[in-house]
Short mmCIF file of C-alpha atoms and ligand atoms in Angstrom, two decimals:
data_model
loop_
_atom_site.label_atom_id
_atom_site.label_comp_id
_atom_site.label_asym_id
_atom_site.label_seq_id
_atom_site.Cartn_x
_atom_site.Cartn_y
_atom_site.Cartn_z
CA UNK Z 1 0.00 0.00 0.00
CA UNK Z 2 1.55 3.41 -1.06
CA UNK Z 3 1.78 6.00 1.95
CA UNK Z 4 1.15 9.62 0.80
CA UNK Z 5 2.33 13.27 1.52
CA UNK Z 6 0.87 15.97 0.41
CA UNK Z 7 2.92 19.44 1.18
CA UNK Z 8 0.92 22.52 0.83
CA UNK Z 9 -2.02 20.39 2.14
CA UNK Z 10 -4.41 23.30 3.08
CA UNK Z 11 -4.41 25.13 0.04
CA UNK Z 12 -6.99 25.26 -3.10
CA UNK Z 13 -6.11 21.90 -5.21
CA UNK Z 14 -4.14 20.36 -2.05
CA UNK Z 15 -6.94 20.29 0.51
CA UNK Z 16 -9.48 18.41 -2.44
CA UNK Z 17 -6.66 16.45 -3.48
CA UNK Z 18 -6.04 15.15 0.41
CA UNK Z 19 -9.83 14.35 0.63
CA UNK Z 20 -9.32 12.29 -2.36
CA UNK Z 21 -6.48 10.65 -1.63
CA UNK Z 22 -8.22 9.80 1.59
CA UNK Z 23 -11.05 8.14 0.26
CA UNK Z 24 -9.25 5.84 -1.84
CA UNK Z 25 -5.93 4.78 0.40
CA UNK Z 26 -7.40 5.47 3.41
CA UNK Z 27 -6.69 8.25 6.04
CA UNK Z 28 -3.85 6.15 7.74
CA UNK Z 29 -2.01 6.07 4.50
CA UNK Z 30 -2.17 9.82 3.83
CA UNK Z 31 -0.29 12.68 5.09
CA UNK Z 32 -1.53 15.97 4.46
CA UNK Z 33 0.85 18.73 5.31
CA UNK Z 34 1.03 22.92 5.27
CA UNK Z 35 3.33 25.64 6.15
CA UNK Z 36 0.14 26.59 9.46
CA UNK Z 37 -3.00 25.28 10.70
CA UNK Z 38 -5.05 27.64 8.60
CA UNK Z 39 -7.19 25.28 7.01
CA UNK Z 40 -9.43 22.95 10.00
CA UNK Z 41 -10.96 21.03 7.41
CA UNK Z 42 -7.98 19.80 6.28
CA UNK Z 43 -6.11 19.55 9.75
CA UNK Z 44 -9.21 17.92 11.33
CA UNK Z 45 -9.56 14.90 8.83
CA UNK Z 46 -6.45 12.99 9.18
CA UNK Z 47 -2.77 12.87 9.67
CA UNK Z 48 -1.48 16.63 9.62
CA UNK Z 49 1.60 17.80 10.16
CA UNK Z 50 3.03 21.38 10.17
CA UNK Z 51 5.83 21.42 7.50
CA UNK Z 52 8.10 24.25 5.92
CA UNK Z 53 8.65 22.95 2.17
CA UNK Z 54 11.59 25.07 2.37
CA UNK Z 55 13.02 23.30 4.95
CA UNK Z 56 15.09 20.09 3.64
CA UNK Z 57 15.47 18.49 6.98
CA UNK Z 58 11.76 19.06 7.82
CA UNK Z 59 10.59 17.42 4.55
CA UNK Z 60 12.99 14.42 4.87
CA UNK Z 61 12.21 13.77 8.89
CA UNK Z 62 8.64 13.58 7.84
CA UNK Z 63 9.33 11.22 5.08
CA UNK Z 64 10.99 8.90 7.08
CA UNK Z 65 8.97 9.48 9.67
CA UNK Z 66 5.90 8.57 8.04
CA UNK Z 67 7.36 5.88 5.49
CA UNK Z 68 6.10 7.46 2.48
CA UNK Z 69 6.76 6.35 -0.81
CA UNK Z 70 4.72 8.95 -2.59
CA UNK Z 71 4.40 12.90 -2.56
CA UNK Z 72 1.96 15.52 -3.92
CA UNK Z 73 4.06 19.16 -3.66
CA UNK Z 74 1.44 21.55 -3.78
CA UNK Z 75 3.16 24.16 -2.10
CA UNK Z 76 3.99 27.60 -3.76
CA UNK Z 77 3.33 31.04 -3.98
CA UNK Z 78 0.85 31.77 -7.22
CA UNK Z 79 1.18 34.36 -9.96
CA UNK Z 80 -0.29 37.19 -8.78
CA UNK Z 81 1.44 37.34 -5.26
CA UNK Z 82 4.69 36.12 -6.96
CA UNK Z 83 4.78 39.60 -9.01
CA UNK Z 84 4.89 41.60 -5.40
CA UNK Z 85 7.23 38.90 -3.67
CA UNK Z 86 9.36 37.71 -6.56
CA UNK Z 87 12.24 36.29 -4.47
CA UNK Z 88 10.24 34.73 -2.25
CA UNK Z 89 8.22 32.92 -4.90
CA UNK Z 90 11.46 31.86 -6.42
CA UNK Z 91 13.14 30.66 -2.82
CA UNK Z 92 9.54 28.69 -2.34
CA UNK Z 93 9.12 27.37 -5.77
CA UNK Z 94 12.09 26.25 -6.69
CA UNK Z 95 13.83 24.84 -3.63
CA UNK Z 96 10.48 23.11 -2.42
CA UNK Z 97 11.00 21.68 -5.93
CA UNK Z 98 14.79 20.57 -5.45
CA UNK Z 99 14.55 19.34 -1.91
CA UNK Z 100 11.41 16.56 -3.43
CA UNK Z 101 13.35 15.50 -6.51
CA UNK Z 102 16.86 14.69 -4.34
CA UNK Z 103 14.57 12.81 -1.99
CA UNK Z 104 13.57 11.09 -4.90
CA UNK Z 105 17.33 10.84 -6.42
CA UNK Z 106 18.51 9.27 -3.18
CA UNK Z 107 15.57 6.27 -3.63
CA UNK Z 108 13.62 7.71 -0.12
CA UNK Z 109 10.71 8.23 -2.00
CA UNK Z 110 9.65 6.70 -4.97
CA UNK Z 111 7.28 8.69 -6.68
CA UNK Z 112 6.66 13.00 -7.09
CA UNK Z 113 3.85 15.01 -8.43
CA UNK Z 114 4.28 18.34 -9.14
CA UNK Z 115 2.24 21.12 -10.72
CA UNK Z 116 2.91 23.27 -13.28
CA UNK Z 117 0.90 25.97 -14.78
CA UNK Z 118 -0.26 28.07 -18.25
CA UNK Z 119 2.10 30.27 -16.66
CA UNK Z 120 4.93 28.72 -18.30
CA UNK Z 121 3.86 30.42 -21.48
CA UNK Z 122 4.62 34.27 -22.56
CA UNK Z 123 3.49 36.75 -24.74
CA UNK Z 124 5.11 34.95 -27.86
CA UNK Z 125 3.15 32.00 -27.14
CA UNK Z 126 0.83 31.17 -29.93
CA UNK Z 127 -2.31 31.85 -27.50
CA UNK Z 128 -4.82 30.04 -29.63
CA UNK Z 129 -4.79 25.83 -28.84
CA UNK Z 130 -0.89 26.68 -27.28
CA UNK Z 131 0.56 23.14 -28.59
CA UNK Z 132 2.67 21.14 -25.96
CA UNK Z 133 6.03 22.15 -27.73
CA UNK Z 134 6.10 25.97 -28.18
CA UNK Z 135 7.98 29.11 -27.70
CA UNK Z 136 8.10 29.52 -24.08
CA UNK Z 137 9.13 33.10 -22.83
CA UNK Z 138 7.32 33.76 -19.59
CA UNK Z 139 6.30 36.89 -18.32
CA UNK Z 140 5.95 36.71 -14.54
CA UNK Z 141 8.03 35.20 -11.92
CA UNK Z 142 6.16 32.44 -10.84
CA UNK Z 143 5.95 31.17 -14.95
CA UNK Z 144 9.66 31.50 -14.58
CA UNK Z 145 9.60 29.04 -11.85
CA UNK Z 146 7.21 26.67 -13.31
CA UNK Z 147 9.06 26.66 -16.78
CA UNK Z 148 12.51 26.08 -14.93
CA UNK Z 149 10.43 23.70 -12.64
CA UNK Z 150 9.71 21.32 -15.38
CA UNK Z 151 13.19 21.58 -16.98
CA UNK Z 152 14.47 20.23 -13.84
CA UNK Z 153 11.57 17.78 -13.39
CA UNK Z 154 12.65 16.61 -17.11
CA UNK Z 155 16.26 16.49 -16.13
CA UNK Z 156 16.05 14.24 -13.32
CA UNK Z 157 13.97 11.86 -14.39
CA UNK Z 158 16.54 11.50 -17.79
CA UNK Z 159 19.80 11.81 -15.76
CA UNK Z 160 18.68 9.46 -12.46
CA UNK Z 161 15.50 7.99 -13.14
CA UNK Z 162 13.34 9.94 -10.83
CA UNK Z 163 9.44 8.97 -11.51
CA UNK Z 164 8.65 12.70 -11.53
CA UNK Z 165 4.99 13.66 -13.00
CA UNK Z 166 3.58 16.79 -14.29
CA UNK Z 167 0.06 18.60 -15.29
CA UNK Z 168 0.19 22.12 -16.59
CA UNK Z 169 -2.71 23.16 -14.81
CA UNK Z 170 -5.00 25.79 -16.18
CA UNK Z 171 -7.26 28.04 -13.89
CA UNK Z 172 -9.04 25.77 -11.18
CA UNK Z 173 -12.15 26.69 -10.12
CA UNK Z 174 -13.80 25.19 -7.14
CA UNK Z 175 -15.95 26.09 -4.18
CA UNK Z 176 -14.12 24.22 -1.05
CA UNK Z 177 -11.22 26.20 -0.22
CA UNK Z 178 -10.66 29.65 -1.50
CA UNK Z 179 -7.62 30.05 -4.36
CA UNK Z 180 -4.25 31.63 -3.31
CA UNK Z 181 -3.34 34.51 -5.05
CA UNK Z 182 -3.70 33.43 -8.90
CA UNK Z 183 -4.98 35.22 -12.15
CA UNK Z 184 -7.80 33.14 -12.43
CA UNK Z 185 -9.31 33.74 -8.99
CA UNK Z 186 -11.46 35.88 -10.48
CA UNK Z 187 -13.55 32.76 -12.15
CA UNK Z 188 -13.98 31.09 -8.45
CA UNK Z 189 -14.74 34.72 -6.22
CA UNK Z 190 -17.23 35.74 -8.96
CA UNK Z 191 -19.73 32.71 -7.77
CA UNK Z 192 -19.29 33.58 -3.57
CA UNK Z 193 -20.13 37.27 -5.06
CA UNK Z 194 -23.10 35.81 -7.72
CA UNK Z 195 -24.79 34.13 -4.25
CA UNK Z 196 -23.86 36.61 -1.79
CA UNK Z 197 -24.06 40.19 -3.05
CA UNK Z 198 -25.58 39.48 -6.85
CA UNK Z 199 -23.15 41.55 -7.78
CA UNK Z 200 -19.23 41.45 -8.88
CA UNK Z 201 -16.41 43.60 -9.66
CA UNK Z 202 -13.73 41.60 -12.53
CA UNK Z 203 -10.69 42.58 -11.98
CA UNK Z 204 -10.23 41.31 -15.65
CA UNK Z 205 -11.62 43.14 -18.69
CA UNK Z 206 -14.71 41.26 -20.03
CA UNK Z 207 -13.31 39.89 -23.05
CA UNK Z 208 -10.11 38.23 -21.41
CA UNK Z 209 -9.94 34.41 -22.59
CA UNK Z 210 -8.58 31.88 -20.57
CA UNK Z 211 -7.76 28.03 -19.96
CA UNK Z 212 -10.22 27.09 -17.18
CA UNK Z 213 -10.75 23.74 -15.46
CA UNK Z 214 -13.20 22.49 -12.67
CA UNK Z 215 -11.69 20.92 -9.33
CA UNK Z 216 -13.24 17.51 -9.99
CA UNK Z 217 -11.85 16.79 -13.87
CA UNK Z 218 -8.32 18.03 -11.98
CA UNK Z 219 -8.46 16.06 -9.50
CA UNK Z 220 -8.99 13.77 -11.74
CA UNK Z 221 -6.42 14.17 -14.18
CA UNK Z 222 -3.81 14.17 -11.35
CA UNK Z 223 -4.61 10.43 -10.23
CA UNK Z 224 -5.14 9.42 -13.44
CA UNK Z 225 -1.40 10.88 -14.16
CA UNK Z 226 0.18 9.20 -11.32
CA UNK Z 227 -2.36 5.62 -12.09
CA UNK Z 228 -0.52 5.64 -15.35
CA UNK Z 229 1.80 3.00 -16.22
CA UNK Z 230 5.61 4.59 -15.82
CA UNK Z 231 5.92 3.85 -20.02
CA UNK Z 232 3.00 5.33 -20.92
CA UNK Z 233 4.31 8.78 -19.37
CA UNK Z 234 6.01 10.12 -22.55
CA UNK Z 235 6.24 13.86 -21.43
CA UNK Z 236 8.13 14.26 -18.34
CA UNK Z 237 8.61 17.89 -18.34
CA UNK Z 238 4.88 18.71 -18.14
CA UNK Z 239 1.82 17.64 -19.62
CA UNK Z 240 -0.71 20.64 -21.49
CA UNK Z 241 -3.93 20.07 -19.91
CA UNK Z 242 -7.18 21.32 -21.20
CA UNK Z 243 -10.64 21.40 -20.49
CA UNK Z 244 -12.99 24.87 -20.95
CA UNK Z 245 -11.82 28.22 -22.18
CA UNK Z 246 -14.18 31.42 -21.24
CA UNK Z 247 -14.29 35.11 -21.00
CA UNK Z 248 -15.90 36.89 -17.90
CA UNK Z 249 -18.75 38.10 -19.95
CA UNK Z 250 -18.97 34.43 -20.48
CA UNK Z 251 -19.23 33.63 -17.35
CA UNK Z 252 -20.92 36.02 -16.37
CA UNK Z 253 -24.02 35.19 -18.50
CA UNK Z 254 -23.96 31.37 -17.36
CA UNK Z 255 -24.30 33.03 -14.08
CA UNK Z 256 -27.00 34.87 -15.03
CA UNK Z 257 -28.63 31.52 -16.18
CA UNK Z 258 -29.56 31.18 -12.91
CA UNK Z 259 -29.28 34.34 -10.68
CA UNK Z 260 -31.21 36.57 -13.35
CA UNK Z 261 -30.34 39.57 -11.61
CA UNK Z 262 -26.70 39.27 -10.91
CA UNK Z 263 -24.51 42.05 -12.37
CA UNK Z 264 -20.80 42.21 -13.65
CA UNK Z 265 -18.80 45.62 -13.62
CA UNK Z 266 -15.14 45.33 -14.62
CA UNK Z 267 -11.93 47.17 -13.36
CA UNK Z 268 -8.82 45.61 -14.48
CA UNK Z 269 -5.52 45.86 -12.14
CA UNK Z 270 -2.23 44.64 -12.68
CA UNK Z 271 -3.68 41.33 -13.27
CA UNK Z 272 -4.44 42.04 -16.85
CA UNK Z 273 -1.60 42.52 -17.97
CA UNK Z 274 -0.22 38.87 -16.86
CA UNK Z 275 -3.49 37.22 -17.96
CA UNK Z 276 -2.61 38.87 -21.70
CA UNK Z 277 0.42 37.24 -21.53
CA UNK Z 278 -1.28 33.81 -21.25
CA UNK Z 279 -3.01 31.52 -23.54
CA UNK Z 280 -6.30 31.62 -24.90
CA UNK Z 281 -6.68 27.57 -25.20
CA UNK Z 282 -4.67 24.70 -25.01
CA UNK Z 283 -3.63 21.69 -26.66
CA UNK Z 284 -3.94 18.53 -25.06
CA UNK Z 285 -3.76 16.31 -27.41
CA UNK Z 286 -0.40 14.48 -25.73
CA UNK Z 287 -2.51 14.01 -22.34
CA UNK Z 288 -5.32 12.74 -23.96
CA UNK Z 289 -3.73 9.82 -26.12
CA UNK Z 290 -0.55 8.87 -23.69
CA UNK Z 291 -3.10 8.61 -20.69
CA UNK Z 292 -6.09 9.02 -21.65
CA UNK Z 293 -7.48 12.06 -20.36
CA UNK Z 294 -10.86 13.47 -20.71
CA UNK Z 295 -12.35 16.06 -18.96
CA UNK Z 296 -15.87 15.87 -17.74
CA UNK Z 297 -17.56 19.39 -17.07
CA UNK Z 298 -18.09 22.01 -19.57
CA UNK Z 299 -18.96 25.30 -18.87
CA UNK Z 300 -22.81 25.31 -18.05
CA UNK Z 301 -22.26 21.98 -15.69
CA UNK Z 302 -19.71 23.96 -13.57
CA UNK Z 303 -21.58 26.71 -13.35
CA UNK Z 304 -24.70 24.39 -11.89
CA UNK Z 305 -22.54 22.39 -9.60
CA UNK Z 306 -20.67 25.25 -8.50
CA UNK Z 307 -24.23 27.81 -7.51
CA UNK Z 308 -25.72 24.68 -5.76
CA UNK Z 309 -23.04 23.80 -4.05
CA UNK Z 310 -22.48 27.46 -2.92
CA UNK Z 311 -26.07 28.24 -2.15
CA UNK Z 312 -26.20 25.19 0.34
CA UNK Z 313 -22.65 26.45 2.17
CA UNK Z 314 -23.80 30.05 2.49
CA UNK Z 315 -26.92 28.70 4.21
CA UNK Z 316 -24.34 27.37 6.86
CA UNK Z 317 -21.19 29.61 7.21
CA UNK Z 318 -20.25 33.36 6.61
CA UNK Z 319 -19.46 35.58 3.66
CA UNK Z 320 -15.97 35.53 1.58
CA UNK Z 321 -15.25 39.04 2.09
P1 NAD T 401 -2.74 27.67 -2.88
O1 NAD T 401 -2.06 28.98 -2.80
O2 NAD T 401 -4.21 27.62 -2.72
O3 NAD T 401 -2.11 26.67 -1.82
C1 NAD T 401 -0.74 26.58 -1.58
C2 NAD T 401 -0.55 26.04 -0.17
O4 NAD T 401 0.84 26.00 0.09
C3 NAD T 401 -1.20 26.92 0.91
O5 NAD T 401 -2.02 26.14 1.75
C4 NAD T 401 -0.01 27.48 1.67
O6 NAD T 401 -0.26 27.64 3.05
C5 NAD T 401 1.04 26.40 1.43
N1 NAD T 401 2.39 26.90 1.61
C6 NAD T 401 2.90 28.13 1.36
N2 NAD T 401 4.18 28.19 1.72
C7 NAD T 401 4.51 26.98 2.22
C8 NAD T 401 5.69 26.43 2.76
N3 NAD T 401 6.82 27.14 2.86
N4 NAD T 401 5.67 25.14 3.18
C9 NAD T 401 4.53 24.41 3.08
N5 NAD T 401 3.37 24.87 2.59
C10 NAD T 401 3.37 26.15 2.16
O7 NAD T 401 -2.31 26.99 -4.27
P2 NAD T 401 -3.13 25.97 -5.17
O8 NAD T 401 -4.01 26.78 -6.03
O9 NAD T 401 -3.68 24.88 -4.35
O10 NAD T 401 -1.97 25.43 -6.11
C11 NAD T 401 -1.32 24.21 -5.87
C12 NAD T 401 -0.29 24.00 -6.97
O11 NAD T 401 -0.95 24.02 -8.25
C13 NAD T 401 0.78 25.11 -7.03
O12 NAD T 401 2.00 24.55 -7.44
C14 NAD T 401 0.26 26.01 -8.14
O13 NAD T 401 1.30 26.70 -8.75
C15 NAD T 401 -0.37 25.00 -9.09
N6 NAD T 401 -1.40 25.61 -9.94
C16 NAD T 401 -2.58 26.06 -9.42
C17 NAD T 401 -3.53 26.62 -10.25
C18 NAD T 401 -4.84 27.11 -9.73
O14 NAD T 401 -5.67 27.64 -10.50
N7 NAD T 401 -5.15 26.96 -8.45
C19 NAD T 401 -3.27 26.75 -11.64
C20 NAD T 401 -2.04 26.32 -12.13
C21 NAD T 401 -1.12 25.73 -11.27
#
């Protein structure tokens, strides 16, 4: 039976992934991990431990300390709080990155998963169905981590066989745990706003198109990554991953679908300018035939999943604010 860590346990994708990863190895055989306590949910359902990714020691004394064969770094700092930290996104990114992969050189663990993003791509990106090989000229620091990231990834696994594995996640909307600072956010506080207030200010211009993905299809893609079979994993830098591409006018009107009288102003900040940098669509035509992905929601499913599921927590617990 594999034993899992997850570092960066408490945040957007980590905390769904840890509930997954619960269900199907059990909670004994998963560790969830985070820099704090800040999220209960997460804490209160299982083995937690407080963990610097940072910290090399830290990482391997939990390793060993938990026998784990198996970990999910989720831990870094996103694109939009990377531009006002940028060597602290670097220090976090990157050496969280390193310590993993020489745990995984040395044979302690067996197995990595780490994220990448769209953020690996620039403004001379072809933006329309971005193939997986393309000119890749990043425009913010944290694409400058991801797009080293995976060079590294790539390197290790060629050089000393490390079984590292890779998504390039697109924008992940969900309605569990709040995102972290990313260009997309916009796509997951524009529901909390839709239910609460019926009202919400984009901090993207209305026409802005972008790679978008529900929690559950990347959740999904991630197990279904590391489920593979070692030679069917072809791409071990990172793996384009795509599922829905919309505008917040787009949005916005499937939001209006069912809150008739929910309305969208926009006021784009110094997010715009990094979301113009990023593609329109992707090409996933590598995931899809050397694993077998498929995404499952489209647009107007999210959207229903996402209001109910919403409407039923805000009977229950406060306002985002
Ligand atoms: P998030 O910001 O929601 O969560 C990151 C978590 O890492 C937080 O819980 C935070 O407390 C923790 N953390 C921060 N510093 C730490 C440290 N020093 N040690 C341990 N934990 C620390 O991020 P997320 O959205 O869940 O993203 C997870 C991964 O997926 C990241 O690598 C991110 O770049 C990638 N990704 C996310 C998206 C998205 O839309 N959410 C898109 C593309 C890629």
């Amino acid at each position: 039976m594999s034993k899992v860590l997850i570092i960066g346990a408490g945040g957007q994708i980590g905390s769904e992934l840890t509930y997954k990863l619960r269900e199907i190895h059990g909670s004994d055989n998963v560790v969830a991990s985070d820099i704090s306590f800040s999220n209960l949910d997460v804490v209160n359902s299982g083995f937690f431990e407080v963990l610097d990714a940072k910290d090399f020691n830290a990482v391997k004394i939990c390793i060993e300390k938990h026998n784990i064969d198996t970990v999910y770094l989720m831990a870094a700092m996103l694109s939009a709080t990377g531009e006002k930290h940028p060597m602290m996104a670097w220090d976090l990114n990157m050496n969280s990155l390193f310590h993993v992969l020489n745990l995984a050189k040395k044979g302690i663990i067996k197995k990595v998963f780490w994220p990448s993003s769209i953020a690996v791509f620039g403004p001379t990106t072809p933006s329309i169905n971005t193939p997986q090989h393309t000119t890749m000229e990043p425009a913010t620091v944290y694409g400058i981590t991801k797009q080293v990231g995976e060079r590294w990834c790539e390197y290790y696994h060629k050089q000393y066989g490390v079984d590292v594995r890779s998504i390039r996640y697109p924008g992940i909307i969900s309605w569990k745990t709040l995102p972290g600072g990313g260009t997309t956010d916009y796509a997951v506080e524009i529901y909390h706003k839709a239910i609460t207030d019926k009202a919400y200010e984009c901090f993207l211009s209305e026409d802005t198109q972008l790679p978008m993905m529900f929690m559950d299809d990347a959740i999904k893609a991630t197990l279904d990554l590391m489920n593979a079979s070692e030679e069917n994993i072809k791409i071990r830098s990172s793996y384009n991953l795509s599922a829905i591409s919309f505008t917040p006018k787009e949005i916005a009107a499937s939001i209006k679908s069912y809150i008739p009288d929910f309305e969208i102003k926009y006021n784009p900040d110094f997010r715009q300018k990094i979301a113009d940098s990023w593609p329109k669509s992707i090409d996933d035509t590598s995931a899809r035939a050397d694993w077998n992905w498929k995404h499952d929601y489209n647009l107007e499913l999210m959207t229903k999943e996402m209001i109910s599921q919403l409407k039923k927590k805000y009977t229950s617990s406060e306002k985002i604010s």
